[in-house]
Coordinates of C-alpha atoms in Angstrom, one line a residue:
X1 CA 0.0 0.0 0.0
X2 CA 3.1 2.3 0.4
X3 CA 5.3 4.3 -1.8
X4 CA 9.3 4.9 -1.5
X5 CA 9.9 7.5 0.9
X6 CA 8.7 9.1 4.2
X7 CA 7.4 13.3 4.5
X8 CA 10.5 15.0 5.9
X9 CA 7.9 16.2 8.8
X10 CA 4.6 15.5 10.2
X11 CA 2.1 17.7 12.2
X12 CA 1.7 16.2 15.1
X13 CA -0.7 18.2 17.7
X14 CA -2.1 18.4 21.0
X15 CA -5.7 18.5 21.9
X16 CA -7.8 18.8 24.5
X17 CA -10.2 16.4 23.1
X18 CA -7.5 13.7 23.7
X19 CA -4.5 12.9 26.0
X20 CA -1.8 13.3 23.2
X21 CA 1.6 12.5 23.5
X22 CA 4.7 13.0 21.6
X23 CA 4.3 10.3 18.2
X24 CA 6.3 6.8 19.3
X25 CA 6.9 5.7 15.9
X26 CA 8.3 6.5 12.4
X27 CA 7.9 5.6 8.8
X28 CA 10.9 3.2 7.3
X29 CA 11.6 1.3 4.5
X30 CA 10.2 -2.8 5.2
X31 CA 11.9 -5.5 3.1
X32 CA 8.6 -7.0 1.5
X33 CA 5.7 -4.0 2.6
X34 CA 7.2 -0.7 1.4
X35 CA 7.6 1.6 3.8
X36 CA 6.2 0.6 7.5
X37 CA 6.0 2.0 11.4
X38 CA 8.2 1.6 13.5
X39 CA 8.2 2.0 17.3
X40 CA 11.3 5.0 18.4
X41 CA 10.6 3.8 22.0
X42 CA 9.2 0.8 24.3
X43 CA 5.0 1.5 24.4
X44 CA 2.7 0.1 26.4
X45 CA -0.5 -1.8 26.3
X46 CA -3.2 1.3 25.6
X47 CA -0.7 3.5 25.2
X48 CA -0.8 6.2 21.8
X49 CA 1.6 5.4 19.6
X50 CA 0.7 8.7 18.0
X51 CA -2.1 11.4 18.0
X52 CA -2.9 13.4 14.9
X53 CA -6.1 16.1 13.8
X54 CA -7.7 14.5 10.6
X55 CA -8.0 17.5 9.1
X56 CA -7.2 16.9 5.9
X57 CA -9.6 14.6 3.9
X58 CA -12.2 13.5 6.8
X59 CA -15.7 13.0 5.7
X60 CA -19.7 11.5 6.6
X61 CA -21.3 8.9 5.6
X62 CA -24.3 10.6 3.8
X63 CA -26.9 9.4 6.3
X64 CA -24.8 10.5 9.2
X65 CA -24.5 14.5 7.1
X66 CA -28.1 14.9 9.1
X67 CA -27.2 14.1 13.0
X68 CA -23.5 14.7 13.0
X69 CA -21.2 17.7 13.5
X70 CA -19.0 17.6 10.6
X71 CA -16.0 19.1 12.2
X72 CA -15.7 17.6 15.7
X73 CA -18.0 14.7 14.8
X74 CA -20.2 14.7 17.5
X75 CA -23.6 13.1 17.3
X76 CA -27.3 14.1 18.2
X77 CA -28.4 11.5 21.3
X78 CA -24.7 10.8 22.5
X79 CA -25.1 10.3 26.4
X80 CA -22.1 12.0 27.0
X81 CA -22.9 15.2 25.0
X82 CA -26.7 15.2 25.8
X83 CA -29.0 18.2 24.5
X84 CA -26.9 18.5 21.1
X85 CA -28.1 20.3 18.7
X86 CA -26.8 20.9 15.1
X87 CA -27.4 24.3 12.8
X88 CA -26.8 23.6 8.7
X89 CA -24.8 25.4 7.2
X90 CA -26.2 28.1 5.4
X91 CA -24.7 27.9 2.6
X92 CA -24.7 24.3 1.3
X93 CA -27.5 23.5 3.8
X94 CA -25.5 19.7 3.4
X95 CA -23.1 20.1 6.3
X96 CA -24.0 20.6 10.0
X97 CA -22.3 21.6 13.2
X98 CA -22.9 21.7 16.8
X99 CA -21.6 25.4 17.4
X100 CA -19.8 28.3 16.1
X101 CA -16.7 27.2 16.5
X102 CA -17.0 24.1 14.9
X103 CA -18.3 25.8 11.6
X104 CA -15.2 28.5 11.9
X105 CA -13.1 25.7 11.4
X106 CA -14.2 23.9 9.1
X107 CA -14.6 26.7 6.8
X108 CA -11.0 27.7 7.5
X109 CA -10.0 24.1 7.1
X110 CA -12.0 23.4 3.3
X111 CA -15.5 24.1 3.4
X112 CA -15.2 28.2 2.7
X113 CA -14.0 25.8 -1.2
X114 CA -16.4 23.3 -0.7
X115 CA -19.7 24.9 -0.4
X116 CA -20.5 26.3 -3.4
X117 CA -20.1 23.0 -5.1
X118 CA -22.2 21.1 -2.5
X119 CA -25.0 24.0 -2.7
X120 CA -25.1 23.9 -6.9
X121 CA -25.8 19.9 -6.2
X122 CA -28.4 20.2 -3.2
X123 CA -31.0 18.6 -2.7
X124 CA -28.6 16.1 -3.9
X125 CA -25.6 15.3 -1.7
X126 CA -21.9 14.5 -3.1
X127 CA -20.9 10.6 -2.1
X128 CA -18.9 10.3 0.6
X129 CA -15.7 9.6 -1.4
X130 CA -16.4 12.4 -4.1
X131 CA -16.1 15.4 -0.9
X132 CA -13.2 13.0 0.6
X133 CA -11.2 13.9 -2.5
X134 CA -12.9 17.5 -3.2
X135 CA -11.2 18.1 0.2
X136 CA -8.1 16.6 -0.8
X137 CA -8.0 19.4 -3.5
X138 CA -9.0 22.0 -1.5
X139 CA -6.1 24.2 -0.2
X140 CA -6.8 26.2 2.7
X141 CA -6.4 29.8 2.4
X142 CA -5.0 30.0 6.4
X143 CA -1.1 30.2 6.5
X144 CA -1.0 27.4 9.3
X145 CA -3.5 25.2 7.8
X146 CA -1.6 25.6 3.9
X147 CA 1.0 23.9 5.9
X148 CA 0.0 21.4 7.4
X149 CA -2.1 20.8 4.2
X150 CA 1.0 20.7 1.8
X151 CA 2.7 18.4 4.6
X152 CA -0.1 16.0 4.2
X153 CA -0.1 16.4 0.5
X154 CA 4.0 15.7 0.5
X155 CA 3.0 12.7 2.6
X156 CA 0.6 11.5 0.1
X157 CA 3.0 11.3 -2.7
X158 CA 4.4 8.7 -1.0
X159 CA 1.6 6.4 -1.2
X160 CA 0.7 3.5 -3.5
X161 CA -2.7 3.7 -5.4
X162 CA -3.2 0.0 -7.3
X163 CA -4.1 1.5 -9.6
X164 CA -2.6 -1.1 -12.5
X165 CA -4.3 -3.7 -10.5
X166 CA -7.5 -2.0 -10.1
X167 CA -7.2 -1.7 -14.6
X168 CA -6.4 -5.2 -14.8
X169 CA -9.0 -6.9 -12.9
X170 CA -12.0 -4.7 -14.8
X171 CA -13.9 -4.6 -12.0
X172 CA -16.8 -2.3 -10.2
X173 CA -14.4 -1.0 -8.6
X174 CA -11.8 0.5 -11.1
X175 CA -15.6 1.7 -12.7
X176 CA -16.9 3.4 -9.5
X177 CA -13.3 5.3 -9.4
X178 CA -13.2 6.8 -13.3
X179 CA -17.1 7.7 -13.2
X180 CA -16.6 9.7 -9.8
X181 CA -13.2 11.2 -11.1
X182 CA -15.1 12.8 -14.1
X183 CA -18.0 13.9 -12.1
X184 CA -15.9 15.4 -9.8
X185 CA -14.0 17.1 -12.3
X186 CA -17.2 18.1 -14.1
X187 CA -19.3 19.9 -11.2
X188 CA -15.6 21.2 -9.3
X189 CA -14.7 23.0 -12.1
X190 CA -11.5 22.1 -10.3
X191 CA -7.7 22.9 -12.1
X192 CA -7.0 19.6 -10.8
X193 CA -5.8 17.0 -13.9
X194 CA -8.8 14.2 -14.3
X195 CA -5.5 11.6 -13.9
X196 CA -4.9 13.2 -10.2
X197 CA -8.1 13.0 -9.5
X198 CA -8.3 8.8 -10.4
X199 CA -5.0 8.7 -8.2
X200 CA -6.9 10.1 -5.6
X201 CA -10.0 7.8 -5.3
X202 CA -7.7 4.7 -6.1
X203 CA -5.5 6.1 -3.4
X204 CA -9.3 6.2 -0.9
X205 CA -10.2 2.4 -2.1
X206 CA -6.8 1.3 -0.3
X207 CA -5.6 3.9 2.2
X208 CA -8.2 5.3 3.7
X209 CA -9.3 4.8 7.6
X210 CA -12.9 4.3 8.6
X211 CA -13.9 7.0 10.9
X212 CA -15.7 6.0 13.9
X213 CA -17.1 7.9 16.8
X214 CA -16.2 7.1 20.6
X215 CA -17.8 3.5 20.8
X216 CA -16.2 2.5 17.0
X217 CA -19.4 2.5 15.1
X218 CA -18.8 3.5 11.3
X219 CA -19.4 7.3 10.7
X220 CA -17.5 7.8 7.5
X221 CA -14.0 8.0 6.1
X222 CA -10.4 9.4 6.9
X223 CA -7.5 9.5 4.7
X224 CA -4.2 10.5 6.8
X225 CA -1.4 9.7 5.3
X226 CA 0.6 9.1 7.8
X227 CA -1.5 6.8 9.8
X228 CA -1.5 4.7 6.4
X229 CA 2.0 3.7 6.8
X230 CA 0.9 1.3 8.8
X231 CA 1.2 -2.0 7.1
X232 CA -1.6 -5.0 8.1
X233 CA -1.3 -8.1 9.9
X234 CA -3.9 -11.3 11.1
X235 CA -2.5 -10.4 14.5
X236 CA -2.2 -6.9 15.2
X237 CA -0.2 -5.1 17.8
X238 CA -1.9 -1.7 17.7
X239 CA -5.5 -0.4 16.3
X240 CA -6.6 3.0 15.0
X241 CA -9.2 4.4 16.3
X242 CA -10.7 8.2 16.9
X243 CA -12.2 10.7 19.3
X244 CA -14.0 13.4 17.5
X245 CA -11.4 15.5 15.2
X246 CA -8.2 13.3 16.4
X247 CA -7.2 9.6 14.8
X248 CA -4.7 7.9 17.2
X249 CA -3.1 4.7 17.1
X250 CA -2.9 2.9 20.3
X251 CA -0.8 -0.2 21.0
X252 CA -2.6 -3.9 22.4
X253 CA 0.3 -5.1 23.6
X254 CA 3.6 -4.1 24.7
X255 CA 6.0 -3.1 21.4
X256 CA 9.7 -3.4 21.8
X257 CA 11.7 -0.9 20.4
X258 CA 12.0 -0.6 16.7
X259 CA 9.1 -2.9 16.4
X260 CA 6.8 -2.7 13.4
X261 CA 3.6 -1.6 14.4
X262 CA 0.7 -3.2 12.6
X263 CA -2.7 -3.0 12.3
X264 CA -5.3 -5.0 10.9
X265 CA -7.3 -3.9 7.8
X266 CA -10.3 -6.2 8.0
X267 CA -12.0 -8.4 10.5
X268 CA -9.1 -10.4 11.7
X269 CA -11.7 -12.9 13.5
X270 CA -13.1 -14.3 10.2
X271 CA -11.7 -17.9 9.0
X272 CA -8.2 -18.2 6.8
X273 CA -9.7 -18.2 3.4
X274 CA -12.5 -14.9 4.0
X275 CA -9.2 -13.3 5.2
X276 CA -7.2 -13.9 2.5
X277 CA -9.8 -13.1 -0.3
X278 CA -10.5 -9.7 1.1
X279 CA -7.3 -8.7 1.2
X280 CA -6.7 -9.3 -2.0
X281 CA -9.5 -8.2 -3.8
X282 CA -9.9 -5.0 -1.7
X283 CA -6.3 -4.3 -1.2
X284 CA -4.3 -6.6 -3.9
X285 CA -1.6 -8.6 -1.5
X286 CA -1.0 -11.9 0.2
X287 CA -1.2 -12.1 3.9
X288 CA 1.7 -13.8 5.1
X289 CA 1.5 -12.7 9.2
X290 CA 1.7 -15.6 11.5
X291 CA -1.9 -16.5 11.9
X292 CA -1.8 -16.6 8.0
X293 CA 0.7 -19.1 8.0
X294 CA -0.9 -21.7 10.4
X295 CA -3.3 -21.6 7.3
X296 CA -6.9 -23.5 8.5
X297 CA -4.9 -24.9 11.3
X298 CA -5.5 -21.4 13.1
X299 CA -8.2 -20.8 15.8
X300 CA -10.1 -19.1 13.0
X301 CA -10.8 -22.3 11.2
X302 CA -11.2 -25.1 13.8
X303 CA -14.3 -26.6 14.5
X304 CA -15.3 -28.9 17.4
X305 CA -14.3 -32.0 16.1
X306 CA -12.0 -33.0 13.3
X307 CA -14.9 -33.2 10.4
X308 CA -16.5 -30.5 10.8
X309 CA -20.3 -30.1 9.6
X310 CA -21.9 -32.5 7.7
X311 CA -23.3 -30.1 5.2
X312 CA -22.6 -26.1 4.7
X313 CA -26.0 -24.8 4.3
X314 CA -26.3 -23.6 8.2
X315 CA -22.7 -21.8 7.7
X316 CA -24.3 -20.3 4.0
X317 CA -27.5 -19.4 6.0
X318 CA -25.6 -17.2 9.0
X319 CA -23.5 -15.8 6.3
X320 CA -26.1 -14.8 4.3
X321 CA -27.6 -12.9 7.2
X322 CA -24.2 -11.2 8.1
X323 CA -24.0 -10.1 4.4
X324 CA -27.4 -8.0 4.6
X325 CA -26.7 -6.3 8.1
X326 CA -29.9 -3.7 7.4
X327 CA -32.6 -6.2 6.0
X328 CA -34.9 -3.5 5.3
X329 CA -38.5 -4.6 6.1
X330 CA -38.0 -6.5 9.3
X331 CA -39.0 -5.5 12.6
X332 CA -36.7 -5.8 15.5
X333 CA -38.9 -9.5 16.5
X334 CA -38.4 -10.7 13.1
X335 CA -35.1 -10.1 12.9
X336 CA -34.8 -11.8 16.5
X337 CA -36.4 -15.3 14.8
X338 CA -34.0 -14.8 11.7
X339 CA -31.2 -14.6 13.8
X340 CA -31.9 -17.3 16.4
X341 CA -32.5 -19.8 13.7
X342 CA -29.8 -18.9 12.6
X343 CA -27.7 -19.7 15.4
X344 CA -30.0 -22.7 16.1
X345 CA -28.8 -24.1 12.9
X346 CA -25.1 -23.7 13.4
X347 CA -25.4 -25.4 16.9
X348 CA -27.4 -28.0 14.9
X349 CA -24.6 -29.4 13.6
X350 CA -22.6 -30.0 17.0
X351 CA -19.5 -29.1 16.4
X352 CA -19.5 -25.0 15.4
X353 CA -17.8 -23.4 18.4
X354 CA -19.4 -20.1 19.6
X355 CA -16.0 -18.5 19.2
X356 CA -16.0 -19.5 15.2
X357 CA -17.1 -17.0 12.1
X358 CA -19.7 -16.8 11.2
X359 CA -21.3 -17.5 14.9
X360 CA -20.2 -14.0 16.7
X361 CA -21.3 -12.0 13.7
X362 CA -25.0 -13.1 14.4
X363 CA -24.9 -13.6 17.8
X364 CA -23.6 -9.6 17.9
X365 CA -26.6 -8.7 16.0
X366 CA -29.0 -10.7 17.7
X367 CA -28.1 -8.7 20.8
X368 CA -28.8 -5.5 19.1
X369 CA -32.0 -6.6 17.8
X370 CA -33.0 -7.7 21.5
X371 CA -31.9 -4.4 22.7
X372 CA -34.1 -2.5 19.7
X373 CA -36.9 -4.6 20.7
X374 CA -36.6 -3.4 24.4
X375 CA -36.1 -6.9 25.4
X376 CA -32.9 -6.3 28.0
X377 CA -33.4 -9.4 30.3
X378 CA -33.6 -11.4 27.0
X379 CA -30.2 -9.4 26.1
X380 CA -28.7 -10.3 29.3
X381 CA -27.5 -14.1 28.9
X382 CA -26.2 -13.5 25.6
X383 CA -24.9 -10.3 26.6
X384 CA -22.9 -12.4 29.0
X385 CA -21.9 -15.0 26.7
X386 CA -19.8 -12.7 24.6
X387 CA -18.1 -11.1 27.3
X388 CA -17.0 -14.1 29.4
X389 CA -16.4 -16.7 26.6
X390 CA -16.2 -15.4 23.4
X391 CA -14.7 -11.9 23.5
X392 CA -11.8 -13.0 25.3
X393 CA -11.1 -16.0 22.2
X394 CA -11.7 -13.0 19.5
X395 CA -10.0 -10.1 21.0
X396 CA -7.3 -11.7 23.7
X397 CA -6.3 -7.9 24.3
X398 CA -8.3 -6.5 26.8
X399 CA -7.5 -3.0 25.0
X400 CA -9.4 -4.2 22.0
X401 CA -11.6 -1.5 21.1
X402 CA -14.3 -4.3 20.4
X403 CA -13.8 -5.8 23.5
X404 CA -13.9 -2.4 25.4
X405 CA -17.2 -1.6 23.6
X406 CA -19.0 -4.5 24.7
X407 CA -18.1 -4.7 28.1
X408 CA -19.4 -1.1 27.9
X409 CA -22.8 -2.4 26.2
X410 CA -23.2 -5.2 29.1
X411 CA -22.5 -2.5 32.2
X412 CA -25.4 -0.2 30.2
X413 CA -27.2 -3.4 30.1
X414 CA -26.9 -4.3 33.7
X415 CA -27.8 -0.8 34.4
X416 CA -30.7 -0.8 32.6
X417 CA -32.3 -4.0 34.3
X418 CA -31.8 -3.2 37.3
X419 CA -33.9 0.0 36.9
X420 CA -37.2 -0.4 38.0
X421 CA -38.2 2.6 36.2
X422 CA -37.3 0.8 32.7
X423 CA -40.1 -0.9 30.7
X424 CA -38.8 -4.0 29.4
X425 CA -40.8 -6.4 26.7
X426 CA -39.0 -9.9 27.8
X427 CA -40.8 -12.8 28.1
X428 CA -40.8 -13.9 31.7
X429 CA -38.3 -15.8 33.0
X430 CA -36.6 -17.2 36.1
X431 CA -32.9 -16.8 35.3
X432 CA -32.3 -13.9 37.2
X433 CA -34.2 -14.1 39.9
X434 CA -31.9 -14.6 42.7
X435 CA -29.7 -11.6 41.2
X436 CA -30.9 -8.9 42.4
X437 CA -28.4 -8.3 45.1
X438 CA -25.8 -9.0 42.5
X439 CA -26.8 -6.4 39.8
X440 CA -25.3 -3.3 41.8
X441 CA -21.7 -5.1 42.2
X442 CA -21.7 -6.4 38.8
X443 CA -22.1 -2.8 37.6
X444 CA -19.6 -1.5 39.8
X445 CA -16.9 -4.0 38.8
X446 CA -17.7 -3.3 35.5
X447 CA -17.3 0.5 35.4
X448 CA -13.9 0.2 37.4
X449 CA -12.4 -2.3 34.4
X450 CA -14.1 0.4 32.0
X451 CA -12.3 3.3 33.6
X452 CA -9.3 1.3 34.0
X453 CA -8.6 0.7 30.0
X454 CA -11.5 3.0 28.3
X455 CA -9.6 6.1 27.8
X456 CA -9.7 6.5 24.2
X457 CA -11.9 9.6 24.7
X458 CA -11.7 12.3 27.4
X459 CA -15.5 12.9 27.3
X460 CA -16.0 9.1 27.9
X461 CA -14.0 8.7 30.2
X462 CA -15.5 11.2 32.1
X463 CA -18.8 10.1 31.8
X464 CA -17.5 6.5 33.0
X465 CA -16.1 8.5 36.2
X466 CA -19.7 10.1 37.0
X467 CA -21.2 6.6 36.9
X468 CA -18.7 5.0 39.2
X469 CA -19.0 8.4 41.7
X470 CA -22.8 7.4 41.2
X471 CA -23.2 3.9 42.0
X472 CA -20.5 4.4 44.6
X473 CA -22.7 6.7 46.3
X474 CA -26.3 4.4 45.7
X475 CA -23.7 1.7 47.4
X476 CA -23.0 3.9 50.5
X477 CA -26.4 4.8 50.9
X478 CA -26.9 1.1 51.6
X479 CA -24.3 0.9 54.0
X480 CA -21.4 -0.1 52.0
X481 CA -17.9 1.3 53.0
X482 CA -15.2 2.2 51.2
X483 CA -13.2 4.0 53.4
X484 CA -10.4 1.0 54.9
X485 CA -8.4 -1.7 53.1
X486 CA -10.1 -4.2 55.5
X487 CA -14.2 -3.0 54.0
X488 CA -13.0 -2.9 49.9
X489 CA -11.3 -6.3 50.6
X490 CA -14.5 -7.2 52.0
X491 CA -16.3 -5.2 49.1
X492 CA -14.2 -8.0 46.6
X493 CA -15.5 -10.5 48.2
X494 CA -19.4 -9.6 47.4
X495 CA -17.8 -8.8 43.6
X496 CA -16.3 -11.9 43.6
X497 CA -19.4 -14.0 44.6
X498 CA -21.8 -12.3 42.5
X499 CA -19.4 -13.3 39.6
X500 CA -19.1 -16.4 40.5
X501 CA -22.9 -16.9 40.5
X502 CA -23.3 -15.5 37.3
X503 CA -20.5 -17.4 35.8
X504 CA -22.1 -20.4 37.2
X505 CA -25.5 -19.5 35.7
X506 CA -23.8 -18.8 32.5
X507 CA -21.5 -22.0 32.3
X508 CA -24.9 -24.1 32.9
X509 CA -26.8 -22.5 29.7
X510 CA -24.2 -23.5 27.9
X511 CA -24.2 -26.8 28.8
X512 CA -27.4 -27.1 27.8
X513 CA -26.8 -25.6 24.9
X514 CA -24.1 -27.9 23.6
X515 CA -26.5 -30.9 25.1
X516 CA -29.5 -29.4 23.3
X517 CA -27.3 -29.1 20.1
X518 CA -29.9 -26.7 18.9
X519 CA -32.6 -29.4 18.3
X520 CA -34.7 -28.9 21.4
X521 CA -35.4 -24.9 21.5
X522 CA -33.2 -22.4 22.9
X523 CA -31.8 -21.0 25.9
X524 CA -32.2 -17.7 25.2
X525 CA -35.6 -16.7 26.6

C-alpha cells in the first residue's frame, strides 16, 4: 500500500479532546511491505503510539451528514454530549455543526471551497468519497493550515494507489473510481488533472481509515497519510481508532523498540480463506503474518471435532444474514427469529464453536435486535456469553476497542435491568431471579475495568467516572464502606461471589446448549 519515501515532517498536535503524546513511531523502509511504522521507544498496552487532527480529507457517511457535527463529529443522542443540537450550514444547507466554532473551522480548514459546489448539487448530496477527494484538492487559504495541508499532500506522494491492479482486474471498482473522477471534475470546475483525481480515489479504495465515533461505530472515512504507513497483519499489535477531530493509534500489547507496528485492515476474526480473499481483492496482496501461516490450522478455522459439519447450508444461511446487516423490512422480532434460527442451525450441527465466524457476527446482531426490541433481560444471557467466553477467544487484548465496547454495552445493560423505572418487553423468566443483590456489584466491577482501560476519549471517560461516583454513592447509601483496606477487601468478596454466581449461571446454559445441540429450542428466553 506504500510508496518509496517518508514526508521530511509531520504535524503532530495536542488536543484537549485527547491525551496526546509526543508520536512513538516513524515511517521506514520494510523488506517486502514498502515503507512501514516503527516503534522509536518501548510502548505500552493502551498507550498512543501517535495522536494526529484528521484535518485533511475527513468526511460523513451521507446518512450520518443529518445528525453529525461535521467538524468535531459529535452526534445528536450521544449520552455524553446530551441536548446537542446541530445548525446547517447556510450555505450548502448539506453540512451541519454543533456550534460556532465548529463551523469557523471547518470553513477555515476546506468548506469556505467546498460549499459552493455542495450548494449547486443540493438537494442532492456529493458521495462520501467524491467530498473526501474535493477536500483533498482544496487548499486552505489559512497560513497554518496551507501547511500542514501541503505536509499532508507531501505525505501523500508517497503512497501507493493499485491503480494497474485496479485496470487489470476490470472490476466495479476500477468503474466506481473513473465515473466519480469525471464527475468530480465536471461539477468542481476544479484545475486539478482528471489523472490526479483517479489517483486520488484509487488512493481512498486502499488507504483510507474508517472513521468512527467514541464506541467505533462507522461514521465515515479518513484518509491520513501518515496513519496509512501502517502495514496490516492477522494479529495486530496496535488499532486505530478516533475521538472526535483526532485519529490515534494505540498499542494492544507491549511493542519493543524498533518494532513494526501493525494493524489490521479487515475483521481479523473471520476464518483463513475470507481473510485472504478480502485482502486481496480489496487491497491486492497476500497475507503472510503468522496467523496466516498456520493456514486452517489457526483458531479461526477449527471446529469442534475434526470433520467439521456435515453439510454447509447452516454456515451459508448465517453468512447470508451477516451479508445484509440492514434487512430493510424486518422489525426488531423478526429479525430476533432470523437470527436465532440462525444460530440454532449452526449449533445443529454439534461441532461449530461459539468462538468461530460466522457465529459471533449473528450472535452480535442478535443482541442488538433484542436491545431494539426493548427486550434487556432477554439481552442479558447472551450479553454475558460474549463477554465471558467469546470476546476474550476473539479479542485476547483487553485494550481491544471491540472488547472495550461490549463490556461497555453489558455495564449499560446491567444498568438498565436493574432499573425499576425501565419498561422491558422480555418474556418472563426465572434466570435472574436470585440476582438482584448482584446487579449493583456487577455494575460497579464493570465501570472500574471500563475506567481502568477506556480512555480512548476524554469525554467518555468522564462520563464512565460520574457513573462509578454514582453507584458508589447508591452503594453507600446502603451501608457499603469504602473508606479501609479491610471493607474494599470485603467489598471484593461480594464482587467476587456475584461473579461467581453469574458465571455459574452462565457456564450451565451453555451446557445445555451444547446438550441441546440446537434441536430442542433455545436458551435464550
Amino acid at each position: 500500500m506504500k510508496g518509496d519515501r517518508p514526508p521530511k515532517q509531520l504535524e503532530m498536535c495536542g488536543t484537549e479532546r485527547i491525551a496526546c503524546i509526543d508520536p512513538q513511531a516513524e515511517p521506514k523502509q520494510t523488506v517486502d511491505m514498502g515503507l512501514g511504522l516503527f516503534a522509536t521507544s518501548k510502548i505500552r498496552p493502551g498507550a498512543n503510539v501517535f495522536a494526529i487532527t484528521a484535518n485533511f480529507a475527513t468526511v460523513l457517511d451521507t446518512p450520518r451528514l443529518k445528525d453529525t457535527c461535521s467538524n468535531c463529529f459529535v452526534t445528536v443522542g450521544d449520552e455524553v454530549n446530551p441536548g446537542l443540537t446541530l445548525k446547517a450550514c447556510t450555505g450548502c444547507r448539506v453540512v451541519k455543526y454543533c456550534n460556532e466554532r465548529c463551523q469557523t473551522e471547518s470553513w477555515a480548514a476546506s468548506h469556505k471551497k467546498e460549499c459552493s459546489i455542495y450548494r449547486k448539487c443540493h438537494p442532492n448530496i456529493l458521495p462520501m468519497h467524491a467530498r473526501a477527494v474535493l477536500s483533498m484538492i482544496s487548499e486552505p487559504d489559512n497560513r497554518i493550515l496551507k501547511g500542514m495541508y501541503r505536509t499532508h499532500h507531501t505525505a501523500v506522494d508517497t503512497l501507493g494507489d493499485h491503480f494497474t491492479e485496479m485496470m487489470e482486474l476490470a472490476g466495479e471498482q476500477i468503474e466506481r473510481v473513473l465515473t466519480s473522477a469525471e464527475g468530480l471534475k465536471e461539477i468542481s470546475n476544479t484545475d486539478v488533472g482528471l489523472p490526479r483525481l483517479v489517483r486520488y480515489f484509487t488512493m481512498l479504495e486502499t488507504n483510507a481509515f474508517t472513521l468512527t465515533n467514541r464506541y467505533f461505530d462507522r461514521i465515515g472515512l479518513c484518509m491520513l497519510p501518515f496513519a496509512s504507513y501502517a502495514n496490516h497483519s492477522c494479529e495486530p499489535n496496535a488499532y486505530i481508532g478516533f475521538d472526535g477531530p483526532v485519529i490515534y493509534l494505540k498499542a494492544l500489547q507491549d511493542i519493543a523498540l524498533d518494532e513494526q507496528i501493525f494493524i489490521s485492515y479487515i475483521d481479523n476474526t473471520e476464518p483463513w480463506g475470507k481473510r485472504q480473499s478480502e485482502l486481496q481483492k480489496r487491497y491486492f496482496f497476500t497475507c503472510k503474518c503468522p496467523k496466516c501461516a498456520q493456514g486452517q490450522a489457526a483458531r479461526e478455522d477449527q471446529y469442534l471435532n475434526a470433520e467439521g459439519p456435515p453439510t454447509s447450508a447452516p454456515e451459508k444461511v448465517a453468512w447470508d444474514i451477516v451479508a445484509m446487516p440492514e434487512r430493510p423490512g424486518l422489525t426488531p422480532n423478526a429479525l430476533i427469529v432470523q437470527d436465532l434460527a440462525a444460530l440454532t442451525m449452526l449449533q445443529s450441527t454439534g461441532c461449530f464453536p461459539i468462538t468461530r465466524q460466522p457465529y459471533p457476527h449473528v450472535h452480535d446482531d442478535f443482541i442488538v435486535q433484542l436491545l431494539e426490541a426493548k427486550r434487556y433481560r432477554s439481552a442479558f444471557l447472551p450479553t454475558l456469553i460474549r463477554y465471558l467466553h467469546m470476546d476474550p477467544v476473539l479479542y485476547p487484548s483487553r485494550y481491544h476497542p471491540i472488547r472495550k465496547r461490549n463490556t461497555w454495552a453489558l455495564a449499560k445493560l446491567v444498568r438498565c435491568i436493574n432499573d425499576r423505572t425501565v419498561h422491558d418487553r422480555s418474556p418472563p423468566t426465572t434466570n435472574y431471579d436470585n440476582f438482584g443483590d448482584h446487579f449493583p456489584w456487577i455494575y460497579y466491577s464493570l465501570l472500574c475495568e471500563l475506567v481502568e482501560i477506556y480512555d480512548d476519549s476524554l469525554g467518555l471517560q468522564n462520563l464512565l467516572k460520574l457513573q462509578l461516583r454514582e453507584i458508589s454513592d447508591e452503594l453507600e447509601r446502603h451501608g457499603i464502606d469504602f473508606s479501609t483496606a479491610n471493607e474494599r477487601r470485603l467489598n471484593k468478596i461480594l464482587i467476587d461471589n456475584a461473579w461467581k454466581d453469574v458465571k455459574s449461571m452462565v457456564d450451565r446454559q451453555l451446557s445445555k446448549l451444547v446438550a441441546m445441540g440446537g434441536k430442542e429450542g433455545n436458551i435464550y428466553d
